[in-house]
JSON list of C-alpha atoms in Angstrom, two decimals:
[
{"chain": "A", "resi": 81, "resn": "MET", "atom": "CA", "xyz": [18.12, -24.99, -42.19]},
{"chain": "A", "resi": 82, "resn": "SER", "atom": "CA", "xyz": [19.84, -21.39, -41.73]},
{"chain": "A", "resi": 83, "resn": "GLU", "atom": "CA", "xyz": [18.73, -19.52, -38.74]},
{"chain": "A", "resi": 84, "resn": "ILE", "atom": "CA", "xyz": [18.03, -15.98, -38.24]},
{"chain": "A", "resi": 85, "resn": "LEU", "atom": "CA", "xyz": [18.01, -14.45, -34.47]},
{"chain": "A", "resi": 86, "resn": "VAL", "atom": "CA", "xyz": [14.68, -12.35, -34.08]},
{"chain": "A", "resi": 87, "resn": "LEU", "atom": "CA", "xyz": [16.03, -10.73, -30.59]},
{"chain": "A", "resi": 88, "resn": "TYR", "atom": "CA", "xyz": [13.56, -8.37, -29.03]},
{"chain": "A", "resi": 89, "resn": "TYR", "atom": "CA", "xyz": [12.47, -7.05, -25.68]},
{"chain": "A", "resi": 90, "resn": "SER", "atom": "CA", "xyz": [8.86, -6.35, -25.00]},
{"chain": "A", "resi": 91, "resn": "HIS", "atom": "CA", "xyz": [7.50, -4.61, -21.76]},
{"chain": "A", "resi": 92, "resn": "ARG", "atom": "CA", "xyz": [3.82, -5.23, -22.56]},
{"chain": "A", "resi": 93, "resn": "GLY", "atom": "CA", "xyz": [3.46, -7.54, -25.73]},
{"chain": "A", "resi": 94, "resn": "SER", "atom": "CA", "xyz": [3.58, -5.31, -28.53]},
{"chain": "A", "resi": 95, "resn": "VAL", "atom": "CA", "xyz": [7.41, -5.79, -29.67]},
{"chain": "A", "resi": 96, "resn": "ARG", "atom": "CA", "xyz": [6.55, -9.48, -29.27]},
{"chain": "A", "resi": 97, "resn": "ALA", "atom": "CA", "xyz": [3.96, -9.68, -31.34]},
{"chain": "A", "resi": 98, "resn": "LEU", "atom": "CA", "xyz": [5.89, -7.93, -34.24]},
{"chain": "A", "resi": 99, "resn": "ALA", "atom": "CA", "xyz": [8.80, -10.44, -33.48]},
{"chain": "A", "resi": 100, "resn": "GLN", "atom": "CA", "xyz": [6.30, -13.27, -34.26]},
{"chain": "A", "resi": 101, "resn": "HIS", "atom": "CA", "xyz": [5.24, -12.00, -37.70]},
{"chain": "A", "resi": 102, "resn": "ILE", "atom": "CA", "xyz": [8.52, -11.25, -38.61]},
{"chain": "A", "resi": 103, "resn": "ALA", "atom": "CA", "xyz": [9.47, -14.76, -37.56]},
{"chain": "A", "resi": 104, "resn": "ARG", "atom": "CA", "xyz": [6.64, -16.02, -39.60]},
{"chain": "A", "resi": 105, "resn": "GLY", "atom": "CA", "xyz": [8.02, -13.84, -42.73]},
{"chain": "A", "resi": 106, "resn": "ILE", "atom": "CA", "xyz": [11.37, -15.63, -42.04]},
{"chain": "A", "resi": 107, "resn": "GLU", "atom": "CA", "xyz": [10.10, -19.13, -42.29]},
{"chain": "A", "resi": 108, "resn": "SER", "atom": "CA", "xyz": [7.87, -18.09, -45.10]},
{"chain": "A", "resi": 109, "resn": "THR", "atom": "CA", "xyz": [11.61, -18.23, -47.15]},
{"chain": "A", "resi": 110, "resn": "ASP", "atom": "CA", "xyz": [12.86, -21.41, -48.29]},
{"chain": "A", "resi": 111, "resn": "GLY", "atom": "CA", "xyz": [16.32, -22.29, -46.29]},
{"chain": "A", "resi": 112, "resn": "ALA", "atom": "CA", "xyz": [15.56, -20.05, -43.20]},
{"chain": "A", "resi": 113, "resn": "THR", "atom": "CA", "xyz": [13.84, -20.41, -39.92]},
{"chain": "A", "resi": 114, "resn": "ALA", "atom": "CA", "xyz": [13.79, -17.88, -36.91]},
{"chain": "A", "resi": 115, "resn": "ARG", "atom": "CA", "xyz": [15.27, -18.25, -33.67]},
{"chain": "A", "resi": 116, "resn": "LEU", "atom": "CA", "xyz": [13.37, -15.84, -31.19]},
{"chain": "A", "resi": 117, "resn": "ARG", "atom": "CA", "xyz": [15.08, -14.77, -28.30]},
{"chain": "A", "resi": 118, "resn": "THR", "atom": "CA", "xyz": [14.73, -12.12, -25.77]},
{"chain": "A", "resi": 119, "resn": "VAL", "atom": "CA", "xyz": [16.71, -10.27, -23.11]},
{"chain": "A", "resi": 120, "resn": "PRO", "atom": "CA", "xyz": [16.22, -9.80, -19.21]},
{"chain": "A", "resi": 121, "resn": "LYS", "atom": "CA", "xyz": [14.82, -6.66, -17.80]},
{"chain": "A", "resi": 122, "resn": "VAL", "atom": "CA", "xyz": [17.46, -4.38, -15.89]},
{"chain": "A", "resi": 123, "resn": "SER", "atom": "CA", "xyz": [17.17, -3.72, -12.50]},
{"chain": "A", "resi": 124, "resn": "SER", "atom": "CA", "xyz": [18.16, -0.62, -10.63]},
{"chain": "A", "resi": 125, "resn": "VAL", "atom": "CA", "xyz": [19.28, -2.78, -7.48]},
{"chain": "A", "resi": 126, "resn": "CYS", "atom": "CA", "xyz": [22.61, -4.33, -8.26]},
{"chain": "A", "resi": 127, "resn": "VAL", "atom": "CA", "xyz": [21.86, -7.63, -6.53]},
{"chain": "A", "resi": 128, "resn": "ALA", "atom": "CA", "xyz": [19.00, -8.32, -8.55]},
{"chain": "A", "resi": 129, "resn": "SER", "atom": "CA", "xyz": [19.18, -11.23, -11.07]},
{"chain": "A", "resi": 130, "resn": "ALA", "atom": "CA", "xyz": [16.65, -12.54, -13.63]},
{"chain": "A", "resi": 131, "resn": "PRO", "atom": "CA", "xyz": [15.73, -16.08, -13.61]},
{"chain": "A", "resi": 132, "resn": "GLU", "atom": "CA", "xyz": [18.06, -18.21, -16.11]},
{"chain": "A", "resi": 133, "resn": "ILE", "atom": "CA", "xyz": [15.02, -19.03, -18.04]},
{"chain": "A", "resi": 134, "resn": "PRO", "atom": "CA", "xyz": [12.12, -16.48, -18.43]},
{"chain": "A", "resi": 135, "resn": "ALA", "atom": "CA", "xyz": [8.58, -17.61, -16.96]},
{"chain": "A", "resi": 136, "resn": "ASP", "atom": "CA", "xyz": [7.26, -17.33, -20.65]},
{"chain": "A", "resi": 137, "resn": "GLY", "atom": "CA", "xyz": [8.01, -16.13, -24.15]},
{"chain": "A", "resi": 138, "resn": "ALA", "atom": "CA", "xyz": [11.42, -16.89, -25.89]},
{"chain": "A", "resi": 139, "resn": "PRO", "atom": "CA", "xyz": [14.50, -17.76, -24.04]},
{"chain": "A", "resi": 140, "resn": "TYR", "atom": "CA", "xyz": [17.20, -15.36, -23.22]},
{"chain": "A", "resi": 141, "resn": "VAL", "atom": "CA", "xyz": [19.73, -14.79, -25.65]},
{"chain": "A", "resi": 142, "resn": "VAL", "atom": "CA", "xyz": [23.32, -16.12, -25.40]},
{"chain": "A", "resi": 143, "resn": "ALA", "atom": "CA", "xyz": [26.55, -15.60, -27.11]},
{"chain": "A", "resi": 144, "resn": "ALA", "atom": "CA", "xyz": [26.11, -18.71, -29.48]},
{"chain": "A", "resi": 145, "resn": "ASP", "atom": "CA", "xyz": [22.70, -17.14, -30.76]},
{"chain": "A", "resi": 146, "resn": "LEU", "atom": "CA", "xyz": [25.01, -14.64, -32.19]},
{"chain": "A", "resi": 147, "resn": "ASP", "atom": "CA", "xyz": [27.65, -17.18, -33.73]},
{"chain": "A", "resi": 148, "resn": "GLU", "atom": "CA", "xyz": [25.23, -19.16, -35.27]},
{"chain": "A", "resi": 149, "resn": "CYS", "atom": "CA", "xyz": [22.75, -16.77, -36.83]},
{"chain": "A", "resi": 150, "resn": "ILE", "atom": "CA", "xyz": [22.82, -15.50, -40.80]},
{"chain": "A", "resi": 151, "resn": "GLY", "atom": "CA", "xyz": [21.02, -12.64, -40.15]},
{"chain": "A", "resi": 152, "resn": "LEU", "atom": "CA", "xyz": [19.40, -10.53, -37.42]},
{"chain": "A", "resi": 153, "resn": "ALA", "atom": "CA", "xyz": [16.11, -8.82, -36.44]},
{"chain": "A", "resi": 154, "resn": "LEU", "atom": "CA", "xyz": [16.03, -6.53, -33.78]},
{"chain": "A", "resi": 155, "resn": "GLY", "atom": "CA", "xyz": [13.29, -4.78, -31.73]},
{"chain": "A", "resi": 156, "resn": "SER", "atom": "CA", "xyz": [12.68, -2.82, -28.59]},
{"chain": "A", "resi": 157, "resn": "PRO", "atom": "CA", "xyz": [10.00, -0.53, -27.49]},
{"chain": "A", "resi": 158, "resn": "THR", "atom": "CA", "xyz": [10.81, 3.22, -27.51]},
{"chain": "A", "resi": 159, "resn": "ARG", "atom": "CA", "xyz": [12.00, 4.79, -24.36]},
{"chain": "A", "resi": 160, "resn": "PHE", "atom": "CA", "xyz": [12.15, 8.63, -25.09]},
{"chain": "A", "resi": 161, "resn": "GLY", "atom": "CA", "xyz": [13.14, 8.00, -28.55]},
{"chain": "A", "resi": 162, "resn": "ASN", "atom": "CA", "xyz": [15.79, 5.22, -27.55]},
{"chain": "A", "resi": 163, "resn": "MET", "atom": "CA", "xyz": [15.68, 1.41, -27.43]},
{"chain": "A", "resi": 164, "resn": "ALA", "atom": "CA", "xyz": [15.00, 0.31, -24.14]},
{"chain": "A", "resi": 165, "resn": "ALA", "atom": "CA", "xyz": [17.54, 0.05, -21.24]},
{"chain": "A", "resi": 166, "resn": "PRO", "atom": "CA", "xyz": [17.64, -3.62, -21.38]},
{"chain": "A", "resi": 167, "resn": "MET", "atom": "CA", "xyz": [18.29, -3.95, -25.07]},
{"chain": "A", "resi": 168, "resn": "LYS", "atom": "CA", "xyz": [21.12, -1.25, -24.90]},
{"chain": "A", "resi": 169, "resn": "TYR", "atom": "CA", "xyz": [22.47, -3.45, -21.71]},
{"chain": "A", "resi": 170, "resn": "PHE", "atom": "CA", "xyz": [22.64, -6.31, -23.74]},
{"chain": "A", "resi": 171, "resn": "TRP", "atom": "CA", "xyz": [24.59, -4.69, -26.94]},
{"chain": "A", "resi": 172, "resn": "ASP", "atom": "CA", "xyz": [26.90, -2.84, -24.13]},
{"chain": "A", "resi": 173, "resn": "SER", "atom": "CA", "xyz": [28.14, -6.40, -23.24]},
{"chain": "A", "resi": 174, "resn": "THR", "atom": "CA", "xyz": [29.04, -7.38, -26.98]},
{"chain": "A", "resi": 175, "resn": "ALA", "atom": "CA", "xyz": [32.45, -6.19, -27.16]},
{"chain": "A", "resi": 176, "resn": "ALA", "atom": "CA", "xyz": [33.90, -9.86, -27.42]},
{"chain": "A", "resi": 177, "resn": "GLN", "atom": "CA", "xyz": [31.77, -10.34, -30.55]},
{"chain": "A", "resi": 178, "resn": "TRP", "atom": "CA", "xyz": [32.61, -6.78, -31.88]},
{"chain": "A", "resi": 179, "resn": "SER", "atom": "CA", "xyz": [36.20, -7.62, -31.54]},
{"chain": "A", "resi": 180, "resn": "SER", "atom": "CA", "xyz": [35.99, -11.14, -33.27]},
{"chain": "A", "resi": 181, "resn": "ALA", "atom": "CA", "xyz": [33.91, -9.75, -36.04]},
{"chain": "A", "resi": 182, "resn": "THR", "atom": "CA", "xyz": [31.05, -12.32, -35.38]},
{"chain": "A", "resi": 183, "resn": "LEU", "atom": "CA", "xyz": [28.15, -10.31, -36.99]},
{"chain": "A", "resi": 184, "resn": "ALA", "atom": "CA", "xyz": [30.32, -8.84, -39.50]},
{"chain": "A", "resi": 185, "resn": "GLY", "atom": "CA", "xyz": [28.77, -8.84, -43.12]},
{"chain": "A", "resi": 186, "resn": "LYS", "atom": "CA", "xyz": [25.47, -10.38, -41.69]},
{"chain": "A", "resi": 187, "resn": "PRO", "atom": "CA", "xyz": [22.16, -8.60, -42.73]},
{"chain": "A", "resi": 188, "resn": "ALA", "atom": "CA", "xyz": [19.92, -6.95, -40.07]},
{"chain": "A", "resi": 189, "resn": "CYS", "atom": "CA", "xyz": [16.58, -5.12, -39.75]},
{"chain": "A", "resi": 190, "resn": "VAL", "atom": "CA", "xyz": [15.09, -3.30, -36.47]},
{"chain": "A", "resi": 191, "resn": "PHE", "atom": "CA", "xyz": [11.42, -2.99, -35.37]},
{"chain": "A", "resi": 192, "resn": "THR", "atom": "CA", "xyz": [9.45, -1.10, -32.42]},
{"chain": "A", "resi": 193, "resn": "SER", "atom": "CA", "xyz": [6.50, 0.08, -30.62]},
{"chain": "A", "resi": 194, "resn": "THR", "atom": "CA", "xyz": [5.39, 3.32, -29.07]},
{"chain": "A", "resi": 195, "resn": "ALA", "atom": "CA", "xyz": [2.44, 4.57, -27.19]},
{"chain": "A", "resi": 196, "resn": "SER", "atom": "CA", "xyz": [2.19, 7.65, -29.64]},
{"chain": "A", "resi": 197, "resn": "ALA", "atom": "CA", "xyz": [2.16, 8.29, -33.19]},
{"chain": "A", "resi": 198, "resn": "HIS", "atom": "CA", "xyz": [4.90, 10.91, -32.80]},
{"chain": "A", "resi": 199, "resn": "GLY", "atom": "CA", "xyz": [6.67, 8.96, -29.68]},
{"chain": "A", "resi": 200, "resn": "GLY", "atom": "CA", "xyz": [9.99, 8.40, -31.58]},
{"chain": "A", "resi": 201, "resn": "GLN", "atom": "CA", "xyz": [9.48, 5.30, -33.67]},
{"chain": "A", "resi": 202, "resn": "GLU", "atom": "CA", "xyz": [12.02, 6.07, -36.08]},
{"chain": "A", "resi": 203, "resn": "SER", "atom": "CA", "xyz": [14.70, 7.50, -33.62]},
{"chain": "A", "resi": 204, "resn": "THR", "atom": "CA", "xyz": [14.37, 4.38, -31.66]},
{"chain": "A", "resi": 205, "resn": "LEU", "atom": "CA", "xyz": [14.83, 2.40, -35.08]},
{"chain": "A", "resi": 206, "resn": "LEU", "atom": "CA", "xyz": [17.82, 4.54, -35.50]},
{"chain": "A", "resi": 207, "resn": "SER", "atom": "CA", "xyz": [19.28, 4.02, -32.20]},
{"chain": "A", "resi": 208, "resn": "MET", "atom": "CA", "xyz": [19.16, 0.63, -32.72]},
{"chain": "A", "resi": 209, "resn": "MET", "atom": "CA", "xyz": [21.01, 0.51, -35.91]},
{"chain": "A", "resi": 210, "resn": "LEU", "atom": "CA", "xyz": [23.94, 2.36, -34.45]},
{"chain": "A", "resi": 211, "resn": "PRO", "atom": "CA", "xyz": [25.72, -1.01, -32.60]},
{"chain": "A", "resi": 212, "resn": "LEU", "atom": "CA", "xyz": [24.83, -3.11, -35.87]},
{"chain": "A", "resi": 213, "resn": "LEU", "atom": "CA", "xyz": [26.88, -0.67, -37.59]},
{"chain": "A", "resi": 214, "resn": "HIS", "atom": "CA", "xyz": [29.56, -0.69, -35.45]},
{"chain": "A", "resi": 215, "resn": "HIS", "atom": "CA", "xyz": [29.15, -4.71, -35.82]},
{"chain": "A", "resi": 216, "resn": "GLY", "atom": "CA", "xyz": [29.73, -4.47, -39.34]},
{"chain": "A", "resi": 217, "resn": "MET", "atom": "CA", "xyz": [26.11, -5.65, -40.06]},
{"chain": "A", "resi": 218, "resn": "LEU", "atom": "CA", "xyz": [24.17, -4.73, -43.24]},
{"chain": "A", "resi": 219, "resn": "LEU", "atom": "CA", "xyz": [21.06, -2.92, -42.35]},
{"chain": "A", "resi": 220, "resn": "VAL", "atom": "CA", "xyz": [17.82, -3.93, -44.31]},
{"chain": "A", "resi": 221, "resn": "GLY", "atom": "CA", "xyz": [14.78, -1.73, -44.61]},
{"chain": "A", "resi": 222, "resn": "LEU", "atom": "CA", "xyz": [11.24, -1.68, -45.78]},
{"chain": "A", "resi": 223, "resn": "PRO", "atom": "CA", "xyz": [11.21, -0.17, -49.18]},
{"chain": "A", "resi": 224, "resn": "TYR", "atom": "CA", "xyz": [8.01, 1.80, -50.36]},
{"chain": "A", "resi": 225, "resn": "SER", "atom": "CA", "xyz": [7.08, -1.02, -52.94]},
{"chain": "A", "resi": 226, "resn": "GLU", "atom": "CA", "xyz": [5.39, -2.50, -49.79]},
{"chain": "A", "resi": 227, "resn": "ALA", "atom": "CA", "xyz": [1.94, -0.86, -50.56]},
{"chain": "A", "resi": 228, "resn": "ALA", "atom": "CA", "xyz": [1.07, -1.24, -46.48]},
{"chain": "A", "resi": 229, "resn": "LEU", "atom": "CA", "xyz": [4.04, 1.28, -46.00]},
{"chain": "A", "resi": 230, "resn": "THR", "atom": "CA", "xyz": [1.85, 4.14, -47.70]},
{"chain": "A", "resi": 231, "resn": "SER", "atom": "CA", "xyz": [-1.79, 3.06, -46.53]},
{"chain": "A", "resi": 232, "resn": "THR", "atom": "CA", "xyz": [-0.87, 2.59, -42.72]},
{"chain": "A", "resi": 233, "resn": "ARG", "atom": "CA", "xyz": [-2.53, 4.65, -40.25]},
{"chain": "A", "resi": 234, "resn": "GLY", "atom": "CA", "xyz": [-0.60, 3.19, -37.28]},
{"chain": "A", "resi": 235, "resn": "GLY", "atom": "CA", "xyz": [2.99, 1.69, -37.45]},
{"chain": "A", "resi": 236, "resn": "GLY", "atom": "CA", "xyz": [5.32, 1.25, -40.33]},
{"chain": "A", "resi": 237, "resn": "THR", "atom": "CA", "xyz": [8.22, 3.26, -41.63]},
{"chain": "A", "resi": 238, "resn": "PRO", "atom": "CA", "xyz": [11.05, 2.50, -44.27]},
{"chain": "A", "resi": 239, "resn": "TYR", "atom": "CA", "xyz": [13.64, 2.39, -41.47]},
{"chain": "A", "resi": 240, "resn": "GLY", "atom": "CA", "xyz": [11.56, -0.99, -40.30]},
{"chain": "A", "resi": 241, "resn": "ALA", "atom": "CA", "xyz": [8.17, -2.33, -39.14]},
{"chain": "A", "resi": 242, "resn": "SER", "atom": "CA", "xyz": [6.33, -0.64, -36.29]},
{"chain": "A", "resi": 243, "resn": "HIS", "atom": "CA", "xyz": [3.36, -0.76, -34.12]},
{"chain": "A", "resi": 244, "resn": "LEU", "atom": "CA", "xyz": [1.34, 2.04, -32.60]},
{"chain": "A", "resi": 245, "resn": "ALA", "atom": "CA", "xyz": [0.04, 0.84, -29.28]},
{"chain": "A", "resi": 246, "resn": "GLY", "atom": "CA", "xyz": [-1.56, 3.83, -28.03]},
{"chain": "A", "resi": 247, "resn": "ALA", "atom": "CA", "xyz": [-1.79, 4.93, -24.35]},
{"chain": "A", "resi": 248, "resn": "GLU", "atom": "CA", "xyz": [-3.00, 1.53, -22.95]},
{"chain": "A", "resi": 249, "resn": "GLY", "atom": "CA", "xyz": [-0.21, -0.29, -24.69]},
{"chain": "A", "resi": 250, "resn": "ASN", "atom": "CA", "xyz": [-2.58, -2.24, -26.79]},
{"chain": "A", "resi": 251, "resn": "PRO", "atom": "CA", "xyz": [-0.42, -5.48, -28.37]},
{"chain": "A", "resi": 252, "resn": "THR", "atom": "CA", "xyz": [-2.99, -6.01, -31.28]},
{"chain": "A", "resi": 253, "resn": "LEU", "atom": "CA", "xyz": [-1.31, -5.37, -34.41]},
{"chain": "A", "resi": 254, "resn": "SER", "atom": "CA", "xyz": [-3.29, -3.67, -37.48]},
{"chain": "A", "resi": 255, "resn": "GLU", "atom": "CA", "xyz": [-3.47, -5.44, -40.61]},
{"chain": "A", "resi": 256, "resn": "GLU", "atom": "CA", "xyz": [-0.82, -3.34, -42.20]},
{"chain": "A", "resi": 257, "resn": "GLU", "atom": "CA", "xyz": [1.32, -3.77, -39.36]},
{"chain": "A", "resi": 258, "resn": "ARG", "atom": "CA", "xyz": [1.24, -7.57, -39.65]},
{"chain": "A", "resi": 259, "resn": "GLN", "atom": "CA", "xyz": [1.86, -7.09, -43.26]},
{"chain": "A", "resi": 260, "resn": "LEU", "atom": "CA", "xyz": [4.85, -5.16, -43.17]},
{"chain": "A", "resi": 261, "resn": "ALA", "atom": "CA", "xyz": [6.34, -6.87, -40.37]},
{"chain": "A", "resi": 262, "resn": "PHE", "atom": "CA", "xyz": [6.01, -10.10, -42.15]},
{"chain": "A", "resi": 263, "resn": "ALA", "atom": "CA", "xyz": [7.19, -8.45, -45.12]},
{"chain": "A", "resi": 264, "resn": "GLN", "atom": "CA", "xyz": [10.47, -7.23, -43.36]},
{"chain": "A", "resi": 265, "resn": "GLY", "atom": "CA", "xyz": [11.02, -11.04, -42.10]},
{"chain": "A", "resi": 266, "resn": "ARG", "atom": "CA", "xyz": [10.68, -12.41, -45.28]},
{"chain": "A", "resi": 267, "resn": "ARG", "atom": "CA", "xyz": [12.97, -9.64, -47.21]},
{"chain": "A", "resi": 268, "resn": "LEU", "atom": "CA", "xyz": [15.53, -10.24, -44.51]},
{"chain": "A", "resi": 269, "resn": "ALA", "atom": "CA", "xyz": [15.68, -13.90, -44.78]},
{"chain": "A", "resi": 270, "resn": "ALA", "atom": "CA", "xyz": [15.79, -13.84, -48.91]},
{"chain": "A", "resi": 271, "resn": "ILE", "atom": "CA", "xyz": [18.98, -11.39, -48.32]},
{"chain": "A", "resi": 272, "resn": "ALA", "atom": "CA", "xyz": [20.62, -13.73, -45.41]},
{"chain": "A", "resi": 273, "resn": "VAL", "atom": "CA", "xyz": [20.06, -17.00, -47.24]},
{"chain": "A", "resi": 274, "resn": "LYS", "atom": "CA", "xyz": [21.56, -15.67, -50.35]},
{"chain": "A", "resi": 275, "resn": "LEU", "atom": "CA", "xyz": [24.57, -14.19, -48.40]},
{"chain": "A", "resi": 276, "resn": "ASP", "atom": "CA", "xyz": [24.60, -16.85, -45.83]},
{"chain": "A", "resi": 277, "resn": "VAL", "atom": "CA", "xyz": [27.63, -15.37, -44.04]},
{"chain": "A", "resi": 278, "resn": "ARG", "atom": "CA", "xyz": [28.94, -17.50, -41.24]}
]
């Protein structure tokens, strides 16, 4: 089986829920399986460190995850129209993978969650695309042939799957948000299996 890395950071559970539906879409594709990984929180205290293994959820990402994947789904909540600091911190540490072209030619997609309808979903998705472009990855969006993209009243953009969590941070995805996350995972997997860049 060819593995596709689903790498996310989730603060209240919404991005994690999207990641799980993207993983289901990946695994609905023959020849593909999802590898769920996360990144640790960033501390403002320089001596603080996260445990080696998270208390719950996916394990932390390691360099081998990037080396071994044939594609990548990247997710982060929105922070002022940008990816969250823990995810940015992780990508800032990938110079070795950049210089060795570990990810070049592999397909990737992005996904996010916001508290408000105009809270920066699309700019966050675009901010996550930038390091992927520098790594030479091939970006995969959501086409309007996905009917839920035009009927959704919550999240969902052509740049990638998204969720509208509301001010309370509700991680429960709407039916359209689930459909779009699944479709994005399925689409990424179909392209990754066909290209199979290793």
